[in-house]
Short mmCIF file of C-alpha atoms and ligand atoms in Angstrom, two decimals:
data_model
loop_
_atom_site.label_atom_id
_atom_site.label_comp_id
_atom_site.label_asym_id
_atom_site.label_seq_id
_atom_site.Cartn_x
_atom_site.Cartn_y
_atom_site.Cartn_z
CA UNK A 1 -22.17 8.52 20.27
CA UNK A 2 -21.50 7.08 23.95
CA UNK A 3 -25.33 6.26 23.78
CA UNK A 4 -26.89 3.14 23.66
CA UNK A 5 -30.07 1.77 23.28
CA UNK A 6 -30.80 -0.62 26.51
CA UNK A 7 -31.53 -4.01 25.05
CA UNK A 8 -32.68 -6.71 27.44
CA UNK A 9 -36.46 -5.99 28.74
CA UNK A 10 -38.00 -4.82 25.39
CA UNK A 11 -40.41 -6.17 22.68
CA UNK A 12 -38.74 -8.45 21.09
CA UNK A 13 -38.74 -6.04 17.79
CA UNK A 14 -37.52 -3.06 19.93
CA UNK A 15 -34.82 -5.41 21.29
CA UNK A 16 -33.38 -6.42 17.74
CA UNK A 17 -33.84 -2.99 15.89
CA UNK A 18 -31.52 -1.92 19.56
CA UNK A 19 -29.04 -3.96 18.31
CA UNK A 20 -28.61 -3.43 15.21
CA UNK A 21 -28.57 0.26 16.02
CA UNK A 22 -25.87 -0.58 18.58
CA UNK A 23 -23.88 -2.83 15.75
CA UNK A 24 -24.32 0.36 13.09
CA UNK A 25 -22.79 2.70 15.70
CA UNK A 26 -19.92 1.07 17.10
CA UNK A 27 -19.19 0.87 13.28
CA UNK A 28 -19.40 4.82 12.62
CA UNK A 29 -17.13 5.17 15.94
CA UNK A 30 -14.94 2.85 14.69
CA UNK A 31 -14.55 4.77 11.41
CA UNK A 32 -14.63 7.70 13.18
CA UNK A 33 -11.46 6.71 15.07
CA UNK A 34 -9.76 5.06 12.07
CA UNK A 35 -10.24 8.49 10.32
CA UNK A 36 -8.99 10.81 13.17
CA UNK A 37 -6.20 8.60 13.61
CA UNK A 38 -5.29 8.63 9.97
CA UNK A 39 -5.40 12.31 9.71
CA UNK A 40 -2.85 12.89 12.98
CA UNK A 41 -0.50 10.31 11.37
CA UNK A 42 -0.96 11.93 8.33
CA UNK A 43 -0.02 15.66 9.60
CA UNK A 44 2.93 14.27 11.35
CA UNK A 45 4.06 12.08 8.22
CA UNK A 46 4.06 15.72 6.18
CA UNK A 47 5.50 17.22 8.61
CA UNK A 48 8.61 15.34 8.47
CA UNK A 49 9.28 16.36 4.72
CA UNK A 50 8.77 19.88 5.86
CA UNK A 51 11.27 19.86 8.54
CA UNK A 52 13.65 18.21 5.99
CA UNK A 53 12.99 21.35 3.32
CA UNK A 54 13.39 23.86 5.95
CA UNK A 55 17.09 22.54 6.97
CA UNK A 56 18.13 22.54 3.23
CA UNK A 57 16.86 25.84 3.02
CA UNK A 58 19.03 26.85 6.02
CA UNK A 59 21.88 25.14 4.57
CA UNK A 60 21.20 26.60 1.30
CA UNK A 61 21.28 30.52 2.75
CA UNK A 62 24.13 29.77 5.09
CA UNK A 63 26.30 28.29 2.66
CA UNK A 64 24.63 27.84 -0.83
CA UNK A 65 26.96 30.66 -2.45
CA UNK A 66 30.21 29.29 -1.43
CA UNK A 67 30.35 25.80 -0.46
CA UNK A 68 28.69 24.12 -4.28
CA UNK A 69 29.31 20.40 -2.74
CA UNK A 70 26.70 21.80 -0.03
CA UNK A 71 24.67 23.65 -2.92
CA UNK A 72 24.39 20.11 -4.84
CA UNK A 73 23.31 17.86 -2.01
CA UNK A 74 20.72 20.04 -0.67
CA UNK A 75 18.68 20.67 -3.86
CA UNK A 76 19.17 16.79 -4.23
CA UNK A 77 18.08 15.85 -1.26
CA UNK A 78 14.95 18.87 -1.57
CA UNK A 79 13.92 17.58 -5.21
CA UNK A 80 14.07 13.71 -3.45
CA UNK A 81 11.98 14.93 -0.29
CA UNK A 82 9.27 16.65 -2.68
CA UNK A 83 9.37 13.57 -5.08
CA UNK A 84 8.32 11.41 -1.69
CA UNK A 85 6.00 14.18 -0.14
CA UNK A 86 3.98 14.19 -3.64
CA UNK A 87 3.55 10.55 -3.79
CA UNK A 88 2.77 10.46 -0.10
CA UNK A 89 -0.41 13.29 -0.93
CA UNK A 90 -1.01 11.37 -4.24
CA UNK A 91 -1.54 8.26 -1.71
CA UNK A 92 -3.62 9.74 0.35
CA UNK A 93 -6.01 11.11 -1.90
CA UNK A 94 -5.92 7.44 -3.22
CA UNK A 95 -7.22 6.29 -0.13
CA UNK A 96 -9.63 8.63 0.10
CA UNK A 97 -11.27 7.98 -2.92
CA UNK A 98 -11.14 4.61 -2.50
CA UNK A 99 -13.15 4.34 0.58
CA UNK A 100 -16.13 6.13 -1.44
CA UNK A 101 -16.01 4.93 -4.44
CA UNK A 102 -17.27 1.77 -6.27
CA UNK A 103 -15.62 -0.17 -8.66
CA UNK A 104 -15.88 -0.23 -12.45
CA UNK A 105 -16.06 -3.65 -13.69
CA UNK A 106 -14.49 -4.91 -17.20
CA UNK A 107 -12.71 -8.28 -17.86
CA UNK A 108 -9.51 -7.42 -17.51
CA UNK A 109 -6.64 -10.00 -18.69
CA UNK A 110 -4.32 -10.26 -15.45
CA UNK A 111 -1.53 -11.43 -18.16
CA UNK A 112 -1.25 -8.67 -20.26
CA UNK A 113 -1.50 -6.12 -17.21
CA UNK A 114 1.47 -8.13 -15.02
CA UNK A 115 3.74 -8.23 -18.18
CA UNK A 116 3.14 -4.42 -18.84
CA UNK A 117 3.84 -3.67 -15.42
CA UNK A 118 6.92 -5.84 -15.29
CA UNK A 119 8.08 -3.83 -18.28
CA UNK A 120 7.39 -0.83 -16.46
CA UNK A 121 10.28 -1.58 -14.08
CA UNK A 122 12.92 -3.26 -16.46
CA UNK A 123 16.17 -3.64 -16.69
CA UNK A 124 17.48 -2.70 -12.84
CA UNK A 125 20.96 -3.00 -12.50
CA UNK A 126 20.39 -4.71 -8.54
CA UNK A 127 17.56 -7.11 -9.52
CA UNK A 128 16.82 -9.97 -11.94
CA UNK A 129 13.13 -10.09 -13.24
CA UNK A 130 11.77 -13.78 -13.68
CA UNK A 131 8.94 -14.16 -14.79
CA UNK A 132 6.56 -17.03 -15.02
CA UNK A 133 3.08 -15.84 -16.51
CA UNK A 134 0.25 -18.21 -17.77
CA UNK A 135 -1.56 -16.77 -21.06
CA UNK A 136 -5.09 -15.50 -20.72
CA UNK A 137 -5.82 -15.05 -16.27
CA UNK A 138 -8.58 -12.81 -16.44
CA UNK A 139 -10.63 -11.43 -13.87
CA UNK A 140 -13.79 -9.15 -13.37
CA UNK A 141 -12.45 -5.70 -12.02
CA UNK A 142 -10.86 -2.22 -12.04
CA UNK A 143 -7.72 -2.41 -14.61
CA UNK A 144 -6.39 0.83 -12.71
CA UNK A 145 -6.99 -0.75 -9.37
CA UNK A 146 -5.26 -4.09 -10.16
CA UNK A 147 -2.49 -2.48 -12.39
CA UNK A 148 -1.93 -0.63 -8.61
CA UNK A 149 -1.56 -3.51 -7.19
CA UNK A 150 1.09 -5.11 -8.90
CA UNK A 151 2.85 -1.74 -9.06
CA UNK A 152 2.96 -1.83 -5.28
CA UNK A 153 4.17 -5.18 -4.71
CA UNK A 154 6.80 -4.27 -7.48
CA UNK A 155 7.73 -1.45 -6.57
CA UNK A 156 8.52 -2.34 -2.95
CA UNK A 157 10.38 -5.56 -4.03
CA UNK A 158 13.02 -3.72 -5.73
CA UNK A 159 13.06 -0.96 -2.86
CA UNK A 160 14.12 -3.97 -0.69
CA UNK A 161 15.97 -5.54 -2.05
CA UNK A 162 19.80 -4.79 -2.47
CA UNK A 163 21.25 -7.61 -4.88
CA UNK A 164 19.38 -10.65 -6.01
CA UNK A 165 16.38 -11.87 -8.18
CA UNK A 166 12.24 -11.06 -8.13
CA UNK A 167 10.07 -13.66 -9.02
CA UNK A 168 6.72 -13.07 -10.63
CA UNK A 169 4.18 -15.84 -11.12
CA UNK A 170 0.99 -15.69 -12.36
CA UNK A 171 -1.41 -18.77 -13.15
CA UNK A 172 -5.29 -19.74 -12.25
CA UNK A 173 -5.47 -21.90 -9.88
CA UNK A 174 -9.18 -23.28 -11.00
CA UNK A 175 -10.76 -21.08 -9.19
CA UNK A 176 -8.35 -18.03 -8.19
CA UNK A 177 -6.25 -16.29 -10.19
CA UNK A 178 -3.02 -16.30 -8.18
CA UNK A 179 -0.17 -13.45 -8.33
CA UNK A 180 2.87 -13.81 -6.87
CA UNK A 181 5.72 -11.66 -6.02
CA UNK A 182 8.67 -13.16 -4.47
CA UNK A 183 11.93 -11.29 -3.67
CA UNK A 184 15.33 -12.52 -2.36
CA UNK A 185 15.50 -9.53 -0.18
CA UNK A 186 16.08 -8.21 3.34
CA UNK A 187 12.78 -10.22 4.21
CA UNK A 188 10.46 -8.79 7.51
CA UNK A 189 10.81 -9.68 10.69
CA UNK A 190 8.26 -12.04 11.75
CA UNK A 191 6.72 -9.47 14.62
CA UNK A 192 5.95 -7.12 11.56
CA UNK A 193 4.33 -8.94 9.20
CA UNK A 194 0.95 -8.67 10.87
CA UNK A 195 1.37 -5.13 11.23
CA UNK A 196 2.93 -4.04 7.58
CA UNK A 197 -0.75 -3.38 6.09
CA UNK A 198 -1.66 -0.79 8.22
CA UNK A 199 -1.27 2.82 7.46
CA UNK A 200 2.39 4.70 7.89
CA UNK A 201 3.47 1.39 9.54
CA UNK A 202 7.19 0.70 8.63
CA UNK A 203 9.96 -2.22 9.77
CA UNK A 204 12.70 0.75 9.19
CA UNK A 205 11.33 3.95 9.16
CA UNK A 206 14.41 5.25 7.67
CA UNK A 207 15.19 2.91 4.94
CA UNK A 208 11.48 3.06 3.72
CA UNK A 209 12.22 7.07 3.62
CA UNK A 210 16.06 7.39 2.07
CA UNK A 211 14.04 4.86 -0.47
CA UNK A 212 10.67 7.20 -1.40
CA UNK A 213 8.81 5.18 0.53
CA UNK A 214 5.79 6.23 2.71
CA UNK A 215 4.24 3.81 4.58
CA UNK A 216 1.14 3.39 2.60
CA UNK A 217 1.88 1.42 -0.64
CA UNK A 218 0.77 -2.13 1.07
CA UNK A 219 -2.42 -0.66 3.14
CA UNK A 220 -3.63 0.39 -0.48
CA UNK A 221 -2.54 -2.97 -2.06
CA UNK A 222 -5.08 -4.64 0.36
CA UNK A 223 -7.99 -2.52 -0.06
CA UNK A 224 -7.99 -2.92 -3.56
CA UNK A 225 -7.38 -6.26 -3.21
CA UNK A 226 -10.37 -6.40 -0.87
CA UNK A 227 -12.20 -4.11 -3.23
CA UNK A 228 -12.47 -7.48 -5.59
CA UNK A 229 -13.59 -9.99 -2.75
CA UNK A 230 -9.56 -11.25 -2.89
CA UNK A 231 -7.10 -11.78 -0.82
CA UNK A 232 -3.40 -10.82 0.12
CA UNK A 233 -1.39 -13.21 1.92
CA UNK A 234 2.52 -12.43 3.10
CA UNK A 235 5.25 -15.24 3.71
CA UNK A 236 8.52 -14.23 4.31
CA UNK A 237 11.53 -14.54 6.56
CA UNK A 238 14.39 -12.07 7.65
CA UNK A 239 17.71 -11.61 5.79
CA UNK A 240 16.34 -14.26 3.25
CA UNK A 241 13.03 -12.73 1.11
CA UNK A 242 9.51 -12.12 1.23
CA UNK A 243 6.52 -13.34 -0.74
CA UNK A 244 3.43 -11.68 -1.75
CA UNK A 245 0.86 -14.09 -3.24
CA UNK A 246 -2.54 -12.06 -4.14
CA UNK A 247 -5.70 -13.82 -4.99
CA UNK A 248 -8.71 -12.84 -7.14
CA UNK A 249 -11.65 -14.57 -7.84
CA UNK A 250 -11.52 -14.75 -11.90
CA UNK A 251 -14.58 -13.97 -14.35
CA UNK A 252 -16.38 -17.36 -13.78
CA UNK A 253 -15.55 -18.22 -9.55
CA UNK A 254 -18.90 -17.46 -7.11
CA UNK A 255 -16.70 -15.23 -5.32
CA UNK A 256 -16.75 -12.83 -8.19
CA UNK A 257 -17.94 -9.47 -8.24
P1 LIG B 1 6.71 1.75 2.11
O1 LIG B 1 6.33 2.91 1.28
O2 LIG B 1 7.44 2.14 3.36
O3 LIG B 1 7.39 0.69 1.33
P2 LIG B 1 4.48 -0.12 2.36
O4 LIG B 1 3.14 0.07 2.99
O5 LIG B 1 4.49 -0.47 0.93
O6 LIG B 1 5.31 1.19 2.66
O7 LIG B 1 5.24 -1.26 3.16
C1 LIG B 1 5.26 -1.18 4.58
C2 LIG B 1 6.57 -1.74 5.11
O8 LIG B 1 6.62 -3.16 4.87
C3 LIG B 1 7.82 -1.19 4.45
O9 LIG B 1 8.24 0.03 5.02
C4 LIG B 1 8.84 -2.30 4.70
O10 LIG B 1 9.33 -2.20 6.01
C5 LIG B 1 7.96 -3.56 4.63
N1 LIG B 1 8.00 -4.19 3.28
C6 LIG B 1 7.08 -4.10 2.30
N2 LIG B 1 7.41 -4.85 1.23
C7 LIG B 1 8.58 -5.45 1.56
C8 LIG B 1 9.45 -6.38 0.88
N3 LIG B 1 9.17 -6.84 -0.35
N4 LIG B 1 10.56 -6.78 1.54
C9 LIG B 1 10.84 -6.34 2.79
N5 LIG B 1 10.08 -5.47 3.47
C10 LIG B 1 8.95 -5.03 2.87
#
């Protein structure tokens, strides 16, 4: 792959077909890298949950027959641990299949799909769900893949935040349909918030964890947001909230599929 065609000096033909060749395979390298770096992350990402099981298991034999506070928290913490490590594999697999698959494409009514996905997650004792939802946002897409996406922005709004209220708008904007998910939590550090889309990247490695998170929720959001020529955008600030605003082209907008 270190090859490359030498440009400069040929037909003019030879020259351009050379550089597209060039273009096509500093692409494949570049996938090549993104791939062999996702797999290392990935093994070391399992291999945390694995480390965790086999100290509850030592725990467990050492003192699982006498001590039961010690018998309770392990087999907590070991059902918790396998909870994360299946959604982590379940991600992964998502991401897999995403980056060979095409899309279906159905209207899909963004209304109906944000309100059932809101109801998904109601009542929480630590949030307040407000909702502000136009009738009828539809868009040309993947129900599954857009229900994931609010589901991710969701889910990580309650996960940070402790006390306080989520906001979710929806509304076209004339030629978008807009979602947004706004949360009066713990906010992200403006040096992260470039770097929060990419795989296994995480502001507190060990909140995202004792939470179920893995690392991976938003780097799917934005390929399926991709997936539909739309765009995620982040605004938030530290201690105060963050905002997710998503946009999708809807049925009728150029940018359509
Ligand atoms: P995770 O499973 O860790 O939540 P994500 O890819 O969904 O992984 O998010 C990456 C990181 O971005 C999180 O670990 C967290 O640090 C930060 N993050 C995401 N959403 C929010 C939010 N609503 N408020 C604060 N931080 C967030």
């Amino acid at each position: 792959l270190n090859e490359r065609i030498p440009v400069p000096g040929q037909p003019y033909e030879l020259q351009q077909l050379g550089t597209k060749f060039n273009t096509l395979l500093e692409q494949i390298e570049d996938q090549f890298e993104r791939e062999k770096s996702f797999v290392a992350n990935a093994s070391h990402e399992l291999r945390t949950p694995l480390t965790s099981f086999r100290g509850h298991l030592n725990l467990l034999r050492r003192w699982g027959k006498k001590d039961l506070e010690v018998l309770d928290q392990s087999i907590h913490a070991l059902s918790e641990e396998s909870d994360r490590m299946e959604r982590m594999m379940e991600q992964m697999l998502m991401i897999a299949r995403n980056e060979h698959q095409q899309i279906r494409r159905e209207k899909v009514d963004l209304s109906i799909l944000v309100r059932e996905a809101v109801e998904q997650f109601q009542p929480r004792d630590h949030v307040k769900f407000e909702k502000h939802i136009e009738e009828q946002v539809c868009v040309d897409g993947d129900k599954d893949q857009i229900r994931q996406i609010a589901v991710i922005l969701l889910e990580n709004a309650i996960r940070y935040t402790e006390e306080g209220k989520i906001r979710i708008s929806l509304y076209d904007n004339g030629e978008k349909a807009v979602l947004q998910i706004s949360d009066t939590g713990i906010g992200i550090p403006e040096e992260d918030q470039d770097k929060i889309f990419d795989r296994f990247y995480r502001v507190d490695k060990n909140r995202s964890r004792a939470t179920g998170g893995t690392g991976l929720g938003l780097s799917i959001a934005r390929q399926l947001v991709e997936n539909h020529n739309g765009h995620i955008h982040l605004s938030s600030k530290e201690d105060e909230g963050s905002t997710f605003t998503v946009h999708l082209p809807t049925g009728d907008s150029p940018s359509a599929l």
